[in-house]
Tab-separated table of C-alpha atoms and ligand atoms in Angstrom:
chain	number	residue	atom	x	y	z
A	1	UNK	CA	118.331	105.650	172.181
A	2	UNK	CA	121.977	104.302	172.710
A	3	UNK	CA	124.170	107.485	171.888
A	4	UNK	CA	127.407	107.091	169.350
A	5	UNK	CA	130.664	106.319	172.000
A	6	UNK	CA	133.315	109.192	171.645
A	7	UNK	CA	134.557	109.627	168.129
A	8	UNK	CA	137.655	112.516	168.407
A	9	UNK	CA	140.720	111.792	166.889
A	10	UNK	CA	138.401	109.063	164.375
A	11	UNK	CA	137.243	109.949	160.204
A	12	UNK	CA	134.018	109.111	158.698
A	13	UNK	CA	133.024	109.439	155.258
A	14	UNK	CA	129.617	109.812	154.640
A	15	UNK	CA	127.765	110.280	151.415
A	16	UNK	CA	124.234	112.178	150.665
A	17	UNK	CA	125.836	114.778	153.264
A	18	UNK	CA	124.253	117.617	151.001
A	19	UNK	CA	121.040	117.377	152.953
A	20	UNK	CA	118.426	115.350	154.698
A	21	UNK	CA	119.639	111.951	156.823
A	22	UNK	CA	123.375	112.475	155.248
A	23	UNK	CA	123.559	115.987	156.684
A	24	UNK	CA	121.582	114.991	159.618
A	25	UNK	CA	124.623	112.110	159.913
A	26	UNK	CA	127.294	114.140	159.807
A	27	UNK	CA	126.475	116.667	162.036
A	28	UNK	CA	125.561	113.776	165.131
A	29	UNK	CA	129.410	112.310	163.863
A	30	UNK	CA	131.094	115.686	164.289
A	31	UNK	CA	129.084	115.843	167.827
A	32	UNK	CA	130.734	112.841	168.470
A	33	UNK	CA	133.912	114.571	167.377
A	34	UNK	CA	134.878	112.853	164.507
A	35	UNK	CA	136.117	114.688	161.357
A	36	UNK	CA	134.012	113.831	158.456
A	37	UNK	CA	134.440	114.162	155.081
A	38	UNK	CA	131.276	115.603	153.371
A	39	UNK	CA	130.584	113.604	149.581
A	40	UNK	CA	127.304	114.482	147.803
A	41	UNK	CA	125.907	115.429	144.176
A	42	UNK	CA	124.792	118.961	145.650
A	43	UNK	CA	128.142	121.617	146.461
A	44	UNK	CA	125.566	124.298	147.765
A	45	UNK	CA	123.965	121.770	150.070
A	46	UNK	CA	127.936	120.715	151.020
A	47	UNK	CA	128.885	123.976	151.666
A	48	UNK	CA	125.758	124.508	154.262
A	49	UNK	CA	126.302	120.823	155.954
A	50	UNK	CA	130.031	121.760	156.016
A	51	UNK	CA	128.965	125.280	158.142
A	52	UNK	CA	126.882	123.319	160.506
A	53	UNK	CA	129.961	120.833	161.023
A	54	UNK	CA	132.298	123.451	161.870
A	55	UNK	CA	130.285	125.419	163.832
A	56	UNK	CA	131.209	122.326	166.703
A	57	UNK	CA	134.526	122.469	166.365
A	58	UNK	CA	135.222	119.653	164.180
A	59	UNK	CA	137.164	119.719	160.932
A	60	UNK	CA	135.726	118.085	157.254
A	61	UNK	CA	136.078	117.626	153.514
A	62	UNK	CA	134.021	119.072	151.073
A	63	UNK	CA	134.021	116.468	148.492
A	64	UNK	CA	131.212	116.855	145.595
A	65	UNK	CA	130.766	114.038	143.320
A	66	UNK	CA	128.922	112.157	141.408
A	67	UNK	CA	128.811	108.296	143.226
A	68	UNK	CA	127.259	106.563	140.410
A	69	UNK	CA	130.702	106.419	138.439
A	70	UNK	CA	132.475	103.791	140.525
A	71	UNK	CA	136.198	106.082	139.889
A	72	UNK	CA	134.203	109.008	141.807
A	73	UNK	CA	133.753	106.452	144.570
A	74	UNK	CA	137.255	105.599	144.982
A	75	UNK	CA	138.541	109.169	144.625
A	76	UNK	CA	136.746	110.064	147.445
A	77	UNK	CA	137.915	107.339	149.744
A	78	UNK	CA	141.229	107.656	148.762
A	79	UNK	CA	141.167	112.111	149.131
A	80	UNK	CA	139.748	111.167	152.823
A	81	UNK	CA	142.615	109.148	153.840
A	82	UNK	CA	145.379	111.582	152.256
A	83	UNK	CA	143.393	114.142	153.857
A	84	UNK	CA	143.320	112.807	157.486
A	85	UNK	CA	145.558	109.972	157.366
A	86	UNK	CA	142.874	107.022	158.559
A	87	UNK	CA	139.449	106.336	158.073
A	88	UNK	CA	137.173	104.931	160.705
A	89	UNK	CA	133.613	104.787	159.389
A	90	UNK	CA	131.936	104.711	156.409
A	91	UNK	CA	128.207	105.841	155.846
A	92	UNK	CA	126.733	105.210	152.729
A	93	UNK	CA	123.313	107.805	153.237
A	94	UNK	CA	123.432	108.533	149.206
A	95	UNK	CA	119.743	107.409	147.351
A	96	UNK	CA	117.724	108.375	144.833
A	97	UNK	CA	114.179	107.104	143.813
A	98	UNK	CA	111.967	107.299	140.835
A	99	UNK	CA	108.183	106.872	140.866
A	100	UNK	CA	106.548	105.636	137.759
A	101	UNK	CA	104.802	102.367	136.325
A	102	UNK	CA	107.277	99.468	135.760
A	103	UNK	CA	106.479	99.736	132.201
A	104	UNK	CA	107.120	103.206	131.882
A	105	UNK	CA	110.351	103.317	133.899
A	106	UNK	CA	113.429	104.520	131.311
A	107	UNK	CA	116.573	102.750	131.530
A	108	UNK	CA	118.285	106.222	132.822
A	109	UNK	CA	115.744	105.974	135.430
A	110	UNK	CA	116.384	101.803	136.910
A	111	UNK	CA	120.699	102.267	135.694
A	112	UNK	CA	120.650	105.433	138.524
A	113	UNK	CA	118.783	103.902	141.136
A	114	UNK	CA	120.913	100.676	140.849
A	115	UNK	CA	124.041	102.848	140.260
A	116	UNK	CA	123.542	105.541	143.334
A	117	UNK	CA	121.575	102.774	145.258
A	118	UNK	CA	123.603	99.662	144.928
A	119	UNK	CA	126.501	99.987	143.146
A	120	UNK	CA	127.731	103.125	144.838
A	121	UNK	CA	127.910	101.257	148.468
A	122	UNK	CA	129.793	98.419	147.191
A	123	UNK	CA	132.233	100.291	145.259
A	124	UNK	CA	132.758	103.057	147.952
A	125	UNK	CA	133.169	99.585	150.624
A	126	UNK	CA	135.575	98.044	148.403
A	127	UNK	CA	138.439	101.150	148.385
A	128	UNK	CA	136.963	101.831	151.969
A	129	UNK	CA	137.714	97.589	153.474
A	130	UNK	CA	141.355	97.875	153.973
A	131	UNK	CA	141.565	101.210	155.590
A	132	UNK	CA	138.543	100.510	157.794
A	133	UNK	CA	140.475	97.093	158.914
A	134	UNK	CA	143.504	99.309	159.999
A	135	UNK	CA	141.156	101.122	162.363
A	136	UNK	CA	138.487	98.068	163.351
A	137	UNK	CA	136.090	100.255	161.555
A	138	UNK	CA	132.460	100.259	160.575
A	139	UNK	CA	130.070	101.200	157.526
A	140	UNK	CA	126.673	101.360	157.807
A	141	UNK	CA	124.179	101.058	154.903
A	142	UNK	CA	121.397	102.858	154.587
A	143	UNK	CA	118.441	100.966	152.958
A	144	UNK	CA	114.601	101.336	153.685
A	145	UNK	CA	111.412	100.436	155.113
A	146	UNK	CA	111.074	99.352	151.227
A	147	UNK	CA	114.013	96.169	151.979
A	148	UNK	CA	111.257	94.540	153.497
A	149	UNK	CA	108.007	95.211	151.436
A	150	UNK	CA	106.813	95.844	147.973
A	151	UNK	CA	106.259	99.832	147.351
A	152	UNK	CA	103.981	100.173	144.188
A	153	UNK	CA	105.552	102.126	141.422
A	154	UNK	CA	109.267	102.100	143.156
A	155	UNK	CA	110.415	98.908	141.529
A	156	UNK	CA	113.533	99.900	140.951
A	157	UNK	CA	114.119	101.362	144.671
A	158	UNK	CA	112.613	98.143	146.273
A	159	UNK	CA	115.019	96.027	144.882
A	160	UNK	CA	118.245	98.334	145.317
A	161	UNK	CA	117.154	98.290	149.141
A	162	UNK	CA	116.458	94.972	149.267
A	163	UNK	CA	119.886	93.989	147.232
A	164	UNK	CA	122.030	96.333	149.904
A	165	UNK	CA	120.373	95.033	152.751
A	166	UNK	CA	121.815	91.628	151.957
A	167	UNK	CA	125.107	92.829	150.323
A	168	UNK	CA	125.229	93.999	154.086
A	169	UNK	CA	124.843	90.533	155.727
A	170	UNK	CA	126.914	88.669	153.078
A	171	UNK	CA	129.980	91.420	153.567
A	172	UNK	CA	129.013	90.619	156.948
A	173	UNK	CA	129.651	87.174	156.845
A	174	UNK	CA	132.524	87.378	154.741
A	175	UNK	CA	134.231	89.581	157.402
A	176	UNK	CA	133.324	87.655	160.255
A	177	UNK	CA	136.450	87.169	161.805
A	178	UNK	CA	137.883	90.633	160.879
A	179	UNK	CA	138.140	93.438	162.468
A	180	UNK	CA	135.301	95.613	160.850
A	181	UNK	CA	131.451	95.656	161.787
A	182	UNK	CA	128.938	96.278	158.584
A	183	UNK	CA	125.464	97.040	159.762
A	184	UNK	CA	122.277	98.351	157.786
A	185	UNK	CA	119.548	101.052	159.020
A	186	UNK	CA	116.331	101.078	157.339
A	187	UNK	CA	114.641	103.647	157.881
A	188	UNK	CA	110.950	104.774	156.584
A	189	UNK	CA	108.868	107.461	156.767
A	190	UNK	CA	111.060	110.869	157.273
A	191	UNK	CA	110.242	114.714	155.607
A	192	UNK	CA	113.413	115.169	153.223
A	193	UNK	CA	114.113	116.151	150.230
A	194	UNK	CA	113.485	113.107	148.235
A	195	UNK	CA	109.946	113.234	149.110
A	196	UNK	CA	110.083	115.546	146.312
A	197	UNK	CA	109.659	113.028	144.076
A	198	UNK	CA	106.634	112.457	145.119
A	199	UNK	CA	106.127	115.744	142.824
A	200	UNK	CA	106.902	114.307	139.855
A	201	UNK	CA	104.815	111.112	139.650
A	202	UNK	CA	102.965	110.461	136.745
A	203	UNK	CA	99.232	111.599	138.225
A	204	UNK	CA	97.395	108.370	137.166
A	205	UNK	CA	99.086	106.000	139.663
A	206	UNK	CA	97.084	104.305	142.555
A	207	UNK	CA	97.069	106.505	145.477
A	208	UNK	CA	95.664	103.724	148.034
A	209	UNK	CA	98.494	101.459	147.001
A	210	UNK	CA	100.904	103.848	148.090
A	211	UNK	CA	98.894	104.957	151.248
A	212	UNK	CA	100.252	101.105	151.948
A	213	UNK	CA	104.378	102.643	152.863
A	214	UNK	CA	103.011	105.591	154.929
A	215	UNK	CA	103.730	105.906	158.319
A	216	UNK	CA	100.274	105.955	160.115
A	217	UNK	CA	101.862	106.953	163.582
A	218	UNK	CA	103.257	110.113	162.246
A	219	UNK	CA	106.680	110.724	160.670
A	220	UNK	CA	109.998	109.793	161.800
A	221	UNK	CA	112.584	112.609	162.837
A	222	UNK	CA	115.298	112.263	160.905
A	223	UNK	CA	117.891	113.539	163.512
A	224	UNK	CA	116.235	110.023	165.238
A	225	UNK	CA	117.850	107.728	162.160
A	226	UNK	CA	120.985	110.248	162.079
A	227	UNK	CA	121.450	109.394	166.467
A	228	UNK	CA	121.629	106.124	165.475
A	229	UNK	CA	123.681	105.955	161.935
A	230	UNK	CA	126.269	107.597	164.344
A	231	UNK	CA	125.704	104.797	167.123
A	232	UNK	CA	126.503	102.249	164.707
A	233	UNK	CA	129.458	103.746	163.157
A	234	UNK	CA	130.727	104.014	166.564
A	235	UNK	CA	132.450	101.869	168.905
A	236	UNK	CA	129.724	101.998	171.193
A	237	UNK	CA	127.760	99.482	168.862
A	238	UNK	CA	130.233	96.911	169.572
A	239	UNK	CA	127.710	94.489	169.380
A	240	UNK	CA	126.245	94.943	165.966
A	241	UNK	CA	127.396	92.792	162.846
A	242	UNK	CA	125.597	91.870	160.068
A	243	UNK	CA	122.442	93.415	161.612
A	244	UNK	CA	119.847	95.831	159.809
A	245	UNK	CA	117.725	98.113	162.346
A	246	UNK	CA	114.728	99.057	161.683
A	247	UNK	CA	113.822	102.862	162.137
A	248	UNK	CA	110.123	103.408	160.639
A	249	UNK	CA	107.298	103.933	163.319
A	250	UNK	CA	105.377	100.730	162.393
A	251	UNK	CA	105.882	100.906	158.533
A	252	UNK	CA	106.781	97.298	158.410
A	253	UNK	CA	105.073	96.245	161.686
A	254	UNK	CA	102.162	94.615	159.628
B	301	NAD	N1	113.087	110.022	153.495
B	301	NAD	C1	112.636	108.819	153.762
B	301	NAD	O1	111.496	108.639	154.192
B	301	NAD	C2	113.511	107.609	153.552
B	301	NAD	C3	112.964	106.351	153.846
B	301	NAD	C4	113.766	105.232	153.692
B	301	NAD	C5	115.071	105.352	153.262
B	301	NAD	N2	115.560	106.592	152.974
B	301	NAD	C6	116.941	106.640	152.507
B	301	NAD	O2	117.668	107.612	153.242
B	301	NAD	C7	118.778	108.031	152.429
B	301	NAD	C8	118.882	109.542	152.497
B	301	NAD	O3	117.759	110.101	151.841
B	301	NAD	P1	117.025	111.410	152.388
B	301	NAD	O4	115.672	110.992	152.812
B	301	NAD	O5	117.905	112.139	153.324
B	301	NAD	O6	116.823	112.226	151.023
B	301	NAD	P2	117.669	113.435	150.406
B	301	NAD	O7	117.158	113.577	149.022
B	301	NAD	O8	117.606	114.618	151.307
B	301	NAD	O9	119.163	112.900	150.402
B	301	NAD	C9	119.713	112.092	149.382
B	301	NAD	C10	121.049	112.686	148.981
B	301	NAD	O10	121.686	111.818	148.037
B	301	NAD	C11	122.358	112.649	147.110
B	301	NAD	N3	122.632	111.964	145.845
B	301	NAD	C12	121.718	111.534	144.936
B	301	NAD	N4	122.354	111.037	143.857
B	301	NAD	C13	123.689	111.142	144.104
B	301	NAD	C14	124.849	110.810	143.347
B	301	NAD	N5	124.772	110.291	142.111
B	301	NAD	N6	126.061	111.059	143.897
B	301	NAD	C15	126.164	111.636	145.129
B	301	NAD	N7	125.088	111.979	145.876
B	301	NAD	C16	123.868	111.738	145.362
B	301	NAD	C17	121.394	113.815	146.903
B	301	NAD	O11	122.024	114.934	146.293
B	301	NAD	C18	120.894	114.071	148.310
B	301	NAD	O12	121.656	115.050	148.983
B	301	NAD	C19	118.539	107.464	151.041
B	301	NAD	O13	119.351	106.335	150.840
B	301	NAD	C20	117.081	107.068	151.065
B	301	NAD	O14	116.792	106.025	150.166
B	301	NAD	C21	114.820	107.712	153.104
């Protein structure tokens, strides 16, 4: 895999740092060398990501919050820059997912998967455009295996996925001759925490329908998608606009 270029004296932000593919994202960042400022729901898991960050060397921002109020989402863009004076990447890692029939799914439930999901990446892009321009910056999206394919009983996920995969290409195209690159990864298939939702499925859904968004090669390492978040965030992927890479061991191969 193409490695991130050199990232000292350069900021990201990246959100869902708390654990999983966010911490996993800033830690191959700060290897890099850029400082990163840590956002997430989860201080505790902060605090831990934030240990593993300065244990290279690199300097960051503990920033909890909660990214489905849009004014959270700001904040933290605008604490980055006073903190480090520039921003050069933003990574929007931050998702949540609900399992449950379409029928039973509450409004709490679809309003926070569009909100964390959706909403969060556009509103965090928005205060993040004109300081990324200064820099000829980056953000990268994280969406899903699930952009590309119906997942039974994740309704609501499929179609925040799907909806930031193309608010990725149209920001794309509406950047086109700027100096900023917006890119997608979709990954599929990685041991984190959220496959703890898998706990709390109602017990009566079909299990061979969701056989259907399993990897059958095996699980992807999540320091894998984190390698190449980084890449894209950094110079190095120079190449990339508008584009969403797939990361999912043949989820969506057929
Ligand atoms: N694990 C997989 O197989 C898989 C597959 C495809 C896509 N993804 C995507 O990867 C991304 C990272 O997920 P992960 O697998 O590392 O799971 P994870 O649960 O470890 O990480 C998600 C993080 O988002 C944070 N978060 C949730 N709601 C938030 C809010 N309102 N404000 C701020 N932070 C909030 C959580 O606290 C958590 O730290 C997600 O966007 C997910 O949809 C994961």
């Amino acid at each position: 895999m193409q490695q991130a270029s050199d990232m000292s004296e350069k900021v990201a932000l990246v959100t869902g740092a708390a654990s999983g593919l966010g911490r996993g994202t800033a830690v191959a960042l700060a290897t890099a060398g850029a400082k990163v400022c840590l956002v997430d729901l989860n201080e505790a898991g902060l605090q831990e990501t934030a240990t593993l960050v300065q244990a290279l060397g690199v300097e960051c921002l503990v920033r909890p919050a909660d990214l489905s109020q849009k004014d959270n989402c700001e904040a933290v863009v605008a604490e980055t820059v006073a903190a480090f004076g520039r921003l050069d990447a933003l990574c929007n890692v931050a998702g949540v997912i609900f399992f449950n029939h379409s029928t039973d799914m509450t409004q709490v439930q679809w309003d926070t998967t569009m909100a964390v999901n959706l909403s969060a990446p556009f509103f965090l892009s928005q205060a993040a455009i004109p300081h990324l321009l200064e820099q000829h910056g980056a953000i990268v999206n994280v969406t899903s295996s699930a952009s590309f394919m119906g997942e039974a009983y994740a309704a609501a996920y499929c179609a925040t996925k799907a909806g930031l995969t193309n608010l990725t290409k149209a920001m794309a195209m509406e950047y086109m001759h700027k100096p900023i690159r917006i890119n997608a990864v979709a990954p599929g298939g990685m041991v984190t925490n959220i496959v703890s939702s898998f706990m709390n499925m109602p017990k009566d859904l079909d299990g061979s329908l969701m056989q259907r968004f399993k990897p059958l090669r095996g699980t992807v390492e999540v320091d894998d998608v984190a390698n190449l978040v980084a890449f894209m965030a950094s110079d190095a992927a120079r190449g990339y606009h508008g584009n969403c890479i797939s990361i999912d061991n043949g989820i969506t191969a057929g």
